[in-house]
Amino acid sequence: MVAPTHVIGPKVTSAIEAAFGEAVRGADPVLRPSQYADVQVNAALALAKKVGLPPREVAARILEHLDLSAECTDVEVSGPGFLNLTFSPEWLGSLATATAADPRLGVPEQPRQIVPIDYSAPNVAKEMHVGHLRTTVVGDALARTLAFLGHDVIRQNHIGDWGTPFGMLIEHLLDVGEGSSQAGLLETDPNAFYQGAREKFEADPEFATRARTRVVSLQAGDPDTIAHWGTLIDLSTAYFNRIYGALGVTLTDEDLAGESMYNDQLAGVCSELEEKGIATISDGALCVFLPGYTGREGKPVPLIIRKSDGGYGYGTTDLATIRYRVADLHADRVLYVVGAPQALHLNMVWDTARAAGWLPEDLPVVHVRIGNVLGSDRKILRTRSGAPMRLWSLVEEAVGAARLHIDGSRPDLSEDDRAEIARQIGVGAIKYADLSVAHDSEYVFDLDRMLSLTGNTGPYLQYAATRIKSIFRGLGSAPEDHAADIVLVEPAERELALHLLRFGDVVAAVGDALEPHRLCAYLFELAQAFSAFYENCPVLKADGPTRDSRLALCALTLSTLTTGLDLLGISSPDQM
Ligand code: ARG
């Protein structure tokens, strides 16, 4: 453990116990960076009531039992009862040196938990829209971060691959022919395929009848129908995979766990809920009425689990899904990275599952709410013609714009290199813009701002990393060859080191709070701290141990930046 907080925290806890005895055992002081000191400890405020003393007095007593002579040059009681700590440069230097030698860069390995993450979840034969972009990008960042923290992440891509439209889609596929260019639309422009089916369904009664019969065969598991359905799914997943590939998203076919997976469990879900007296028939439909879910005029809102025509719906599948994640995947914590408007649906599903005993009360299930992506008119992002914005065209537009930049600024690079760098920058820009705002707030999609090389953007961070890479390229050596004792003398050097030492705490906090934007903010500040260091502290012109130390700081900054970007799913070009 190399983060300063991990050394100081337990010492403060012991001092509290030494000062106040049994009554305060296990006290958990809050440590945070402060503008008045390196770290501010807040323990006294919470304890004051418990021990019956004014907070400043509590802080003073803790201080009497706190020996930080090895770590700090100054410790003082401040404000309403904080302890302000100023670390000694020697201690910070030794921590930074140790962190540079640590392959985990100070990121703690947490006790392993099994964490299914439901994210992306596009619908078959439909375009992935910007809403899917956000759940995909945020979900993937969380999956990467939790895996890095030592958890057993199980990606669950709950695609919409079942339901009544499939009768119509299968019949349309058969009409146009499985190898036809029309069928090929599923892989390039799925909405166009869907529209084709829809129009026929509405205009042609004979087709509509065939489509309805087809749904019945599909639900009955008719082998021929299932085979055609499989073709539809394959074409659609090829489309999803192309987008995942372009975006550098870690989802694979192994992670597909769509609605259809739960088909044979739906009848059982219903009968069990009926037997347990949780579900009741209302207007011919099987419904769950839960306390606390009421609509207008206090009318109870049901979760419909079997429609009056005997069909099952989205809620039934989701009940089977949560049951599976708990019982079969043995989840310790379950995450749903899903649009904010689905909050009511998810809460009803979980409460029903709790009532049925499928979801233990103490098992954390979290809805990571995804906010809307807006156009410049502050309405949901759409194309000029009013259609939902296609994800693919957004990616192409961003990569195209990045390509113009790089063609202008680096004509010396080869065509292939420029194409690859443009892809990294364009995709990084979109992803970073998405990740750097709180996942539950809205943001305006503004390609120019996202691609800007200044400000809190992906390209700015990528550029900061390439600048450090170029230092080592100039020396003709790899950053890892520059291990050395880090010695902190200049204020900018010290600031940079302090910032680098926070990485582990920040990554842990992202995993706990499920908020990738905290990592973005951290990396942005890190890039700024590095700039200040680089402006104020000559690296290559210094000599002896100072030069070695500064190069080691550069190397640690680089690996922290690239590791942080990688946890966000953003790649770091070698040059730009
Ligand atoms: N396919 C759904 C949609 O596009 C999202 C599914 C989310 N996951 C779930 N378990 N309900 O809105």
Coordinates of C-alpha atoms and ligand atoms in Angstrom, one line a residue:
M1 CA 0.0 0.0 0.0
V2 CA 1.6 3.2 -1.1
A3 CA -1.1 5.8 -1.1
P4 CA -0.4 8.3 1.8
T5 CA -4.0 7.9 3.0
H6 CA -3.5 4.2 3.5
V7 CA -0.6 4.9 5.8
I8 CA -2.2 7.8 7.6
G9 CA -5.8 6.5 7.9
P10 CA -5.0 3.5 10.2
K11 CA -2.7 5.7 12.3
V12 CA -5.5 8.2 12.9
T13 CA -7.9 5.3 13.7
S14 CA -5.4 4.0 16.3
A15 CA -4.9 7.5 17.8
I16 CA -8.7 7.9 18.1
E17 CA -8.9 4.6 20.0
A18 CA -6.0 5.5 22.2
A19 CA -7.6 8.8 23.1
F20 CA -11.2 7.7 23.6
G21 CA -11.1 3.9 24.2
E22 CA -13.6 1.2 23.3
A23 CA -16.5 3.5 22.5
V24 CA -15.0 4.6 19.3
R25 CA -13.5 1.4 18.0
G26 CA -13.3 1.2 14.2
A27 CA -13.7 4.9 13.7
D28 CA -13.3 5.7 10.0
P29 CA -11.7 9.1 9.5
V30 CA -12.2 11.0 6.2
L31 CA -9.0 12.1 4.5
R32 CA -9.1 14.4 1.6
P33 CA -6.9 16.8 -0.3
S34 CA -7.2 20.4 0.9
Q35 CA -6.1 23.8 -0.3
Y36 CA -4.5 24.5 3.1
A37 CA -2.5 21.4 3.5
D38 CA -1.6 18.2 1.7
V39 CA -4.4 16.3 3.3
Q40 CA -7.1 17.3 5.7
V41 CA -8.3 14.7 8.2
N42 CA -11.9 15.0 9.3
A43 CA -12.6 12.7 12.3
A44 CA -13.4 15.0 15.2
L45 CA -16.7 16.4 13.9
A46 CA -18.3 13.0 13.8
L47 CA -16.9 12.0 17.1
A48 CA -17.7 15.1 19.1
K49 CA -21.2 14.1 20.0
K50 CA -20.2 10.6 20.9
V51 CA -17.5 11.6 23.3
G52 CA -19.2 14.8 24.5
L53 CA -16.4 17.3 23.7
P54 CA -16.2 20.2 21.3
P55 CA -14.7 19.1 18.0
R56 CA -11.5 21.2 18.3
E57 CA -10.9 19.6 21.6
V58 CA -11.4 16.2 20.1
A59 CA -9.0 17.0 17.4
A60 CA -6.4 18.1 19.9
R61 CA -6.8 14.9 21.9
I62 CA -6.3 12.8 18.8
L63 CA -3.2 14.7 18.0
E64 CA -1.7 13.9 21.4
H65 CA -1.8 10.2 20.4
L66 CA -0.8 10.7 16.8
D67 CA 2.9 10.3 15.9
L68 CA 3.4 11.3 12.3
S69 CA 7.0 12.4 12.7
A70 CA 8.1 10.0 10.0
E71 CA 5.5 11.2 7.5
C72 CA 4.8 14.9 8.2
T73 CA 6.7 18.1 8.7
D74 CA 3.6 19.8 10.1
V75 CA 0.3 18.7 11.7
E76 CA -2.1 21.2 13.1
V77 CA -5.7 21.5 14.3
S78 CA -7.6 23.9 12.0
G79 CA -11.0 25.3 11.4
P80 CA -13.9 23.6 13.3
G81 CA -11.7 20.6 14.2
F82 CA -9.8 19.3 11.2
L83 CA -6.2 18.1 11.3
N84 CA -4.1 19.6 8.5
L85 CA -1.2 17.5 7.5
T86 CA 1.8 18.6 5.5
F87 CA 3.9 15.6 4.3
S88 CA 7.6 15.6 4.4
P89 CA 9.3 15.7 1.0
E90 CA 11.4 12.6 1.8
W91 CA 8.4 10.6 2.7
L92 CA 6.5 11.6 -0.4
G93 CA 9.5 10.9 -2.5
S94 CA 9.9 7.4 -1.1
L95 CA 6.2 6.7 -1.7
A96 CA 6.4 8.0 -5.3
T97 CA 9.5 5.8 -5.9
A98 CA 7.7 2.8 -4.6
T99 CA 4.6 3.6 -6.6
A100 CA 6.7 3.8 -9.8
A101 CA 7.9 0.3 -9.1
D102 CA 4.4 -1.0 -8.4
P103 CA 2.8 -2.6 -11.5
R104 CA -0.6 -1.6 -10.0
L105 CA 0.5 2.0 -9.6
G106 CA -0.9 2.1 -6.0
V107 CA -4.3 0.8 -7.0
P108 CA -5.5 -1.5 -4.2
E109 CA -6.6 -5.0 -5.0
Q110 CA -10.1 -5.3 -3.4
P111 CA -11.6 -8.4 -1.9
R112 CA -12.9 -10.2 -4.9
Q113 CA -16.6 -9.9 -5.6
I114 CA -18.7 -11.4 -8.5
V115 CA -20.2 -8.5 -10.3
P116 CA -22.5 -9.0 -13.3
I117 CA -22.8 -5.8 -15.3
D118 CA -25.7 -5.3 -17.6
Y119 CA -24.8 -2.8 -20.3
S120 CA -25.1 -1.8 -23.9
A121 CA -28.1 -4.1 -24.6
P122 CA -29.1 -2.9 -28.0
N123 CA -32.1 -4.3 -29.8
V124 CA -31.9 -6.7 -32.8
A125 CA -32.9 -5.2 -36.1
K126 CA -32.8 -1.7 -34.7
E127 CA -30.1 0.9 -34.9
M128 CA -27.9 1.4 -31.9
H129 CA -28.6 5.0 -31.0
V130 CA -26.7 7.5 -28.9
G131 CA -28.5 6.3 -25.8
H132 CA -26.9 2.9 -26.4
L133 CA -23.6 4.6 -27.0
R134 CA -23.7 5.9 -23.4
T135 CA -24.6 2.7 -21.7
T136 CA -22.0 0.9 -23.8
V137 CA -19.2 3.4 -23.0
V138 CA -20.0 3.9 -19.3
G139 CA -20.7 0.2 -18.7
D140 CA -17.4 -0.8 -20.4
A141 CA -15.4 1.7 -18.3
L142 CA -17.0 0.3 -15.1
A143 CA -16.3 -3.3 -16.3
R144 CA -12.6 -2.4 -16.9
T145 CA -12.3 -0.5 -13.6
L146 CA -13.9 -3.2 -11.4
A147 CA -11.8 -5.9 -13.1
F148 CA -8.7 -3.9 -12.4
L149 CA -9.7 -3.6 -8.8
G150 CA -9.7 -7.4 -8.6
H151 CA -13.4 -8.2 -9.1
D152 CA -14.8 -11.0 -11.2
V153 CA -16.8 -9.0 -13.7
I154 CA -19.4 -10.8 -15.7
R155 CA -20.5 -8.8 -18.7
Q156 CA -24.2 -9.3 -19.6
N157 CA -25.3 -7.9 -22.9
H158 CA -29.1 -8.2 -22.4
I159 CA -29.9 -7.6 -26.1
G160 CA -33.6 -7.3 -27.2
D161 CA -33.7 -10.5 -29.3
W162 CA -37.3 -11.7 -28.6
G163 CA -40.9 -10.6 -28.9
T164 CA -43.7 -10.0 -31.3
P165 CA -41.8 -8.0 -34.0
F166 CA -39.7 -11.1 -34.7
G167 CA -42.6 -12.7 -36.6
M168 CA -42.6 -9.8 -39.0
L169 CA -38.8 -9.6 -39.2
I170 CA -38.4 -13.3 -39.9
E171 CA -41.1 -13.2 -42.7
H172 CA -39.4 -10.2 -44.2
L173 CA -36.1 -12.0 -44.1
L174 CA -37.6 -15.0 -45.9
D175 CA -39.2 -12.7 -48.5
V176 CA -36.0 -10.9 -49.4
G177 CA -33.8 -14.0 -49.1
E178 CA -31.2 -14.7 -46.5
G179 CA -28.2 -13.9 -48.7
S180 CA -29.8 -10.8 -50.4
S181 CA -28.6 -7.3 -50.2
Q182 CA -31.8 -6.4 -48.4
A183 CA -30.9 -8.9 -45.7
G184 CA -27.4 -7.4 -45.7
L185 CA -29.0 -4.2 -44.3
L186 CA -29.2 -5.9 -41.0
E187 CA -25.4 -5.6 -40.8
T188 CA -25.2 -2.0 -42.0
D189 CA -28.4 -0.1 -41.6
P190 CA -30.7 -2.2 -39.4
N191 CA -33.4 0.5 -39.2
A192 CA -33.9 0.3 -42.9
F193 CA -34.5 -3.4 -42.7
Y194 CA -36.9 -2.9 -39.8
Q195 CA -38.8 -0.2 -41.7
G196 CA -39.1 -2.5 -44.7
A197 CA -40.7 -5.1 -42.6
R198 CA -42.9 -2.6 -40.8
E199 CA -44.2 -1.0 -44.0
K200 CA -45.2 -4.4 -45.5
F201 CA -46.8 -5.4 -42.2
E202 CA -49.0 -2.3 -42.3
A203 CA -49.8 -2.4 -46.1
D204 CA -50.2 -6.1 -46.8
P205 CA -52.8 -8.1 -44.8
E206 CA -51.5 -11.4 -46.1
F207 CA -48.0 -10.6 -44.8
A208 CA -49.4 -9.5 -41.5
T209 CA -51.2 -12.8 -41.1
R210 CA -48.0 -14.7 -42.0
A211 CA -46.1 -12.6 -39.4
R212 CA -48.6 -13.4 -36.7
T213 CA -48.5 -17.1 -37.4
R214 CA -44.7 -16.9 -37.4
V215 CA -44.7 -15.5 -33.9
V216 CA -46.7 -18.5 -32.7
S217 CA -44.2 -20.9 -34.3
L218 CA -41.3 -19.0 -32.8
Q219 CA -42.8 -19.2 -29.3
A220 CA -43.6 -22.9 -29.9
G221 CA -39.9 -23.5 -30.7
D222 CA -40.5 -24.7 -34.2
P223 CA -37.0 -25.7 -35.4
D224 CA -37.2 -24.2 -38.8
T225 CA -38.4 -20.9 -37.4
I226 CA -35.7 -20.9 -34.8
A227 CA -33.1 -21.4 -37.5
H228 CA -34.3 -18.3 -39.4
W229 CA -34.5 -16.3 -36.1
G230 CA -30.9 -17.4 -35.5
T231 CA -29.9 -15.9 -38.9
L232 CA -31.4 -12.6 -37.9
I233 CA -29.6 -12.6 -34.6
D234 CA -26.3 -13.5 -36.3
L235 CA -26.6 -10.6 -38.8
S236 CA -27.5 -8.2 -36.0
T237 CA -24.7 -9.2 -33.7
A238 CA -22.3 -8.8 -36.6
Y239 CA -23.5 -5.2 -36.7
F240 CA -23.1 -4.7 -32.9
N241 CA -19.7 -6.2 -33.0
R242 CA -18.6 -3.9 -35.8
I243 CA -19.5 -1.0 -33.6
Y244 CA -17.9 -2.5 -30.5
G245 CA -14.8 -3.1 -32.5
A246 CA -14.7 0.5 -33.8
L247 CA -15.3 1.8 -30.3
G248 CA -12.8 -0.5 -28.6
V249 CA -15.5 -1.9 -26.4
T250 CA -14.6 -5.2 -24.6
L251 CA -18.0 -6.9 -25.2
T252 CA -17.8 -10.2 -27.2
D253 CA -20.3 -12.9 -28.3
E254 CA -19.5 -14.7 -25.0
D255 CA -21.2 -11.8 -23.2
L256 CA -24.5 -12.1 -25.1
A257 CA -27.2 -12.8 -22.6
G258 CA -30.3 -11.5 -24.4
E259 CA -34.0 -11.7 -23.5
S260 CA -34.4 -15.0 -25.4
M261 CA -32.1 -16.8 -23.0
Y262 CA -34.8 -16.7 -20.4
N263 CA -37.7 -18.0 -22.5
D264 CA -38.1 -21.4 -20.9
Q265 CA -38.1 -19.8 -17.4
L266 CA -40.9 -17.4 -17.9
A267 CA -43.8 -19.7 -17.2
G268 CA -42.1 -20.9 -14.0
V269 CA -41.5 -17.3 -12.9
C270 CA -45.3 -16.6 -13.3
S271 CA -46.5 -19.7 -11.6
E272 CA -44.1 -19.3 -8.6
L273 CA -45.2 -15.7 -8.1
E274 CA -48.9 -16.8 -8.3
E275 CA -48.3 -19.6 -5.8
K276 CA -46.6 -17.3 -3.4
G277 CA -49.5 -15.0 -3.6
I278 CA -47.4 -12.2 -5.0
A279 CA -49.1 -12.1 -8.4
T280 CA -52.8 -11.8 -9.0
I281 CA -55.1 -11.8 -12.1
S282 CA -56.4 -8.4 -13.0
D283 CA -58.4 -7.8 -16.2
G284 CA -57.2 -11.2 -17.4
A285 CA -53.5 -10.3 -17.0
L286 CA -51.2 -11.7 -14.3
C287 CA -50.0 -8.7 -12.3
V288 CA -47.9 -7.8 -9.3
F289 CA -49.1 -4.9 -7.3
L290 CA -46.4 -3.6 -4.9
P291 CA -46.9 -1.2 -2.1
G292 CA -45.5 2.3 -3.0
Y293 CA -46.1 2.1 -6.7
T294 CA -49.0 4.3 -7.5
G295 CA -49.9 6.5 -10.4
R296 CA -52.3 9.3 -10.8
E297 CA -55.0 9.7 -8.1
G298 CA -53.2 7.0 -6.1
K299 CA -54.1 4.2 -8.5
P300 CA -51.8 1.2 -8.0
V301 CA -49.4 0.6 -10.9
P302 CA -49.0 -3.1 -11.7
L303 CA -46.0 -4.9 -13.1
I304 CA -47.7 -7.0 -15.8
I305 CA -46.0 -10.4 -16.0
R306 CA -48.4 -12.2 -18.3
K307 CA -50.6 -10.4 -20.7
S308 CA -54.3 -11.4 -21.1
D309 CA -53.3 -13.1 -24.4
G310 CA -50.8 -15.3 -22.5
G311 CA -47.7 -13.5 -23.7
Y312 CA -44.9 -12.5 -21.5
G313 CA -43.2 -9.1 -21.5
Y314 CA -40.1 -7.2 -20.6
G315 CA -40.8 -7.4 -16.9
T316 CA -41.1 -11.2 -16.9
T317 CA -37.8 -11.5 -18.6
D318 CA -36.2 -9.2 -16.2
L319 CA -37.5 -11.2 -13.3
A320 CA -35.9 -14.3 -14.7
T321 CA -32.8 -12.3 -15.3
I322 CA -32.3 -11.1 -11.8
R323 CA -33.0 -14.6 -10.4
Y324 CA -30.4 -16.0 -12.7
R325 CA -27.8 -13.4 -11.8
V326 CA -28.2 -14.2 -8.1
A327 CA -28.7 -18.0 -8.2
D328 CA -26.6 -19.1 -11.1
L329 CA -24.0 -16.4 -11.4
H330 CA -23.7 -16.1 -7.6
A331 CA -23.5 -12.3 -7.8
D332 CA -22.3 -10.3 -4.8
R333 CA -23.3 -7.0 -6.4
V334 CA -25.4 -6.5 -9.6
L335 CA -25.1 -3.4 -11.9
Y336 CA -27.6 -2.3 -14.5
V337 CA -26.2 0.4 -16.7
V338 CA -29.5 1.4 -18.3
G339 CA -31.3 4.6 -19.3
A340 CA -32.7 6.7 -16.4
P341 CA -36.3 6.4 -17.7
Q342 CA -36.2 2.7 -16.9
A343 CA -35.8 3.3 -13.1
L344 CA -39.5 2.5 -12.3
H345 CA -39.4 -0.7 -14.3
L346 CA -36.2 -1.9 -12.7
N347 CA -37.3 -1.0 -9.2
M348 CA -40.6 -2.9 -9.6
V349 CA -38.7 -5.9 -10.9
W350 CA -36.2 -5.9 -8.0
D351 CA -38.9 -5.4 -5.4
T352 CA -40.9 -8.3 -6.9
A353 CA -37.8 -10.4 -6.8
R354 CA -37.2 -9.5 -3.2
A355 CA -40.7 -10.4 -2.3
A356 CA -40.3 -13.8 -4.0
G357 CA -37.0 -14.4 -2.2
W358 CA -34.9 -14.4 -5.3
L359 CA -33.0 -11.3 -4.4
P360 CA -31.6 -11.1 -0.9
E361 CA -32.4 -7.8 0.9
D362 CA -28.7 -7.2 1.5
L363 CA -27.5 -7.8 -2.0
P364 CA -26.7 -4.5 -3.6
V365 CA -28.4 -4.0 -7.0
V366 CA -27.6 -0.7 -8.6
H367 CA -29.2 1.2 -11.4
V368 CA -26.4 3.2 -13.0
R369 CA -28.7 5.7 -14.5
I370 CA -27.8 6.9 -18.0
G371 CA -28.9 10.5 -18.9
N372 CA -29.8 11.7 -22.3
V373 CA -27.5 12.9 -25.1
L374 CA -28.8 16.1 -26.5
G375 CA -28.4 18.0 -29.7
S376 CA -27.5 21.7 -29.9
D377 CA -31.3 22.5 -29.6
R378 CA -31.1 20.7 -26.2
K379 CA -33.5 18.0 -27.3
I380 CA -32.6 14.4 -27.7
L381 CA -30.0 14.2 -30.4
R382 CA -31.5 13.5 -33.9
T383 CA -30.5 13.8 -37.5
R384 CA -31.6 16.9 -39.5
S385 CA -34.6 14.9 -40.9
G386 CA -35.7 14.1 -37.3
A387 CA -34.6 10.4 -37.3
P388 CA -32.7 9.1 -34.2
M389 CA -29.0 9.7 -34.7
R390 CA -27.2 6.6 -35.9
L391 CA -24.2 5.7 -33.8
W392 CA -22.2 4.6 -36.7
S393 CA -22.4 8.0 -38.4
L394 CA -21.4 9.8 -35.2
V395 CA -18.2 7.6 -35.0
E396 CA -17.5 8.2 -38.7
E397 CA -18.0 11.9 -38.3
A398 CA -15.7 12.2 -35.3
V399 CA -12.9 10.1 -36.9
G400 CA -13.2 12.1 -40.1
A401 CA -12.8 15.4 -38.2
A402 CA -9.8 14.0 -36.3
R403 CA -8.3 12.9 -39.6
L404 CA -8.5 16.5 -41.0
H405 CA -6.7 17.7 -37.9
I406 CA -3.9 15.1 -38.1
D407 CA -3.5 15.4 -41.9
G408 CA -2.9 19.1 -41.3
S409 CA -0.6 18.9 -38.3
R410 CA 1.4 15.8 -39.1
P411 CA 1.9 15.4 -42.9
D412 CA 5.2 13.7 -42.0
L413 CA 3.4 10.6 -40.8
S414 CA 2.5 7.7 -43.1
E415 CA -1.1 7.4 -44.4
D416 CA -1.7 4.3 -42.3
D417 CA -0.4 5.9 -39.1
R418 CA -2.6 9.0 -39.7
A419 CA -5.6 6.8 -40.2
E420 CA -5.0 4.9 -37.0
I421 CA -4.3 8.0 -34.9
A422 CA -7.4 9.7 -36.3
R423 CA -9.4 6.6 -35.2
Q424 CA -7.9 6.7 -31.7
I425 CA -8.5 10.5 -31.3
G426 CA -12.0 10.5 -32.8
V427 CA -13.2 7.5 -30.7
G428 CA -11.4 8.8 -27.6
A429 CA -13.0 12.2 -28.0
I430 CA -16.5 10.7 -28.1
K431 CA -15.9 8.4 -25.3
Y432 CA -14.3 10.9 -23.0
A433 CA -17.0 13.5 -23.6
D434 CA -19.5 10.8 -22.6
L435 CA -17.5 9.7 -19.5
S436 CA -16.5 13.1 -18.2
V437 CA -20.0 14.2 -17.2
A438 CA -21.8 12.5 -14.4
H439 CA -23.5 9.5 -16.1
D440 CA -27.0 10.5 -14.9
S441 CA -26.9 14.1 -16.2
E442 CA -27.6 15.2 -19.8
Y443 CA -25.0 16.7 -22.1
V444 CA -25.0 18.3 -25.4
F445 CA -23.2 16.4 -28.2
D446 CA -20.7 18.9 -29.6
L447 CA -18.1 17.4 -31.8
D448 CA -16.0 20.5 -32.1
R449 CA -15.6 20.8 -28.3
M450 CA -15.0 17.1 -27.9
L451 CA -12.2 17.1 -30.4
S452 CA -10.5 20.3 -29.0
L453 CA -6.9 19.9 -27.9
T454 CA -7.5 22.3 -25.0
G455 CA -9.8 21.9 -22.1
N456 CA -11.1 18.8 -20.4
T457 CA -11.2 16.6 -23.5
G458 CA -10.0 13.2 -24.6
P459 CA -7.6 14.5 -27.2
Y460 CA -6.0 16.9 -24.6
L461 CA -5.2 13.9 -22.3
Q462 CA -4.0 11.8 -25.3
Y463 CA -1.8 14.7 -26.3
A464 CA -0.4 15.1 -22.8
A465 CA 0.6 11.4 -22.9
T466 CA 2.3 11.7 -26.4
R467 CA 4.3 14.7 -25.1
I468 CA 5.8 12.5 -22.4
K469 CA 6.3 9.6 -24.8
S470 CA 8.3 12.0 -27.1
I471 CA 10.7 12.8 -24.3
F472 CA 11.6 9.1 -24.0
R473 CA 11.6 8.7 -27.8
G474 CA 14.2 11.5 -28.0
L475 CA 16.3 9.7 -25.5
G476 CA 16.0 6.5 -27.4
S477 CA 14.9 4.5 -24.3
A478 CA 11.8 3.1 -22.8
P479 CA 10.1 4.9 -19.9
E480 CA 10.5 1.8 -17.7
D481 CA 14.2 2.0 -18.1
H482 CA 14.2 5.1 -16.0
A483 CA 13.6 3.8 -12.5
A484 CA 15.3 6.1 -10.0
D485 CA 14.9 7.6 -6.6
I486 CA 12.3 10.3 -6.8
V487 CA 13.5 13.4 -5.0
L488 CA 11.0 16.2 -4.5
V489 CA 12.4 19.7 -4.2
E490 CA 10.5 22.2 -6.4
P491 CA 6.8 22.9 -5.5
A492 CA 5.6 21.8 -8.9
E493 CA 7.4 18.5 -8.5
R494 CA 5.8 18.0 -5.1
E495 CA 2.4 18.8 -6.5
L496 CA 2.8 16.4 -9.3
A497 CA 3.9 13.6 -6.9
L498 CA 1.0 14.3 -4.5
H499 CA -1.4 14.0 -7.4
L500 CA 0.2 10.8 -8.7
L501 CA -0.1 9.2 -5.2
R502 CA -3.9 9.8 -5.3
F503 CA -4.5 7.5 -8.3
G504 CA -5.2 4.4 -6.2
D505 CA -7.8 6.2 -4.0
V506 CA -9.5 7.6 -7.1
V507 CA -9.8 4.3 -8.9
A508 CA -11.2 2.7 -5.8
A509 CA -13.7 5.5 -5.5
V510 CA -14.8 5.1 -9.1
G511 CA -15.4 1.4 -8.4
D512 CA -17.4 2.1 -5.2
A513 CA -19.4 5.0 -6.5
L514 CA -19.6 3.7 -10.1
E515 CA -18.7 7.2 -11.4
P516 CA -16.1 7.2 -14.2
H517 CA -16.3 11.0 -14.4
R518 CA -14.2 11.1 -11.2
L519 CA -11.4 9.4 -13.0
C520 CA -11.7 11.9 -15.9
A521 CA -11.5 14.8 -13.5
Y522 CA -8.5 13.2 -11.9
L523 CA -6.6 12.6 -15.2
F524 CA -7.4 16.2 -16.3
E525 CA -5.8 17.6 -13.2
L526 CA -2.9 15.2 -13.5
A527 CA -2.2 16.5 -17.0
Q528 CA -2.3 20.0 -15.7
A529 CA 0.0 19.2 -12.8
F530 CA 2.4 17.7 -15.3
S531 CA 2.3 20.8 -17.5
A532 CA 3.1 23.0 -14.5
F533 CA 6.0 20.6 -13.6
Y534 CA 7.3 20.5 -17.1
E535 CA 7.2 24.3 -17.4
N536 CA 9.0 24.9 -14.1
C537 CA 11.4 22.0 -13.7
P538 CA 13.8 21.4 -16.5
V539 CA 14.1 17.6 -17.1
L540 CA 16.6 17.0 -19.9
K541 CA 18.7 20.0 -19.0
A542 CA 19.0 19.0 -15.3
D543 CA 21.8 16.7 -14.4
G544 CA 22.7 13.9 -12.1
P545 CA 20.1 12.6 -9.6
T546 CA 17.8 15.5 -10.3
R547 CA 17.5 14.5 -14.0
D548 CA 17.1 10.9 -13.1
S549 CA 14.4 11.7 -10.6
R550 CA 12.5 14.0 -13.0
L551 CA 12.6 11.3 -15.7
A552 CA 11.2 8.8 -13.2
L553 CA 8.4 11.3 -12.5
C554 CA 7.7 11.6 -16.2
A555 CA 7.6 7.8 -16.6
L556 CA 5.2 7.5 -13.6
T557 CA 3.0 10.2 -15.0
L558 CA 2.9 8.5 -18.3
S559 CA 1.9 5.1 -17.0
T560 CA -0.7 6.7 -14.7
L561 CA -2.2 8.6 -17.6
T562 CA -2.2 5.7 -20.0
T563 CA -3.5 3.2 -17.3
G564 CA -6.2 5.7 -16.4
L565 CA -7.2 6.2 -20.0
D566 CA -7.2 2.5 -20.5
L567 CA -9.6 2.0 -17.6
L568 CA -11.9 4.4 -19.4
G569 CA -11.5 2.4 -22.6
I570 CA -9.5 5.1 -24.3
S571 CA -6.3 4.3 -26.2
S572 CA -3.2 6.4 -26.2
P573 CA -1.6 7.2 -29.6
D574 CA 2.2 7.2 -29.7
Q575 CA 2.2 10.5 -31.4
M576 CA -0.2 13.1 -32.6
Ligands
ARG1 N1 -32.8 -3.4 -24.6 C1 -33.2 -2.4 -23.7 C2 -33.3 -1.1 -24.4 O1 -32.8 -0.9 -25.5 C3 -32.2 -2.3 -22.5 C4 -32.1 -3.5 -21.7 C5 -31.5 -3.2 -20.3 N2 -31.4 -4.3 -19.5 C6 -32.3 -4.9 -18.8 N3 -32.0 -6.0 -18.1 N4 -33.6 -4.5 -18.9 O2 -33.9 -0.2 -23.9

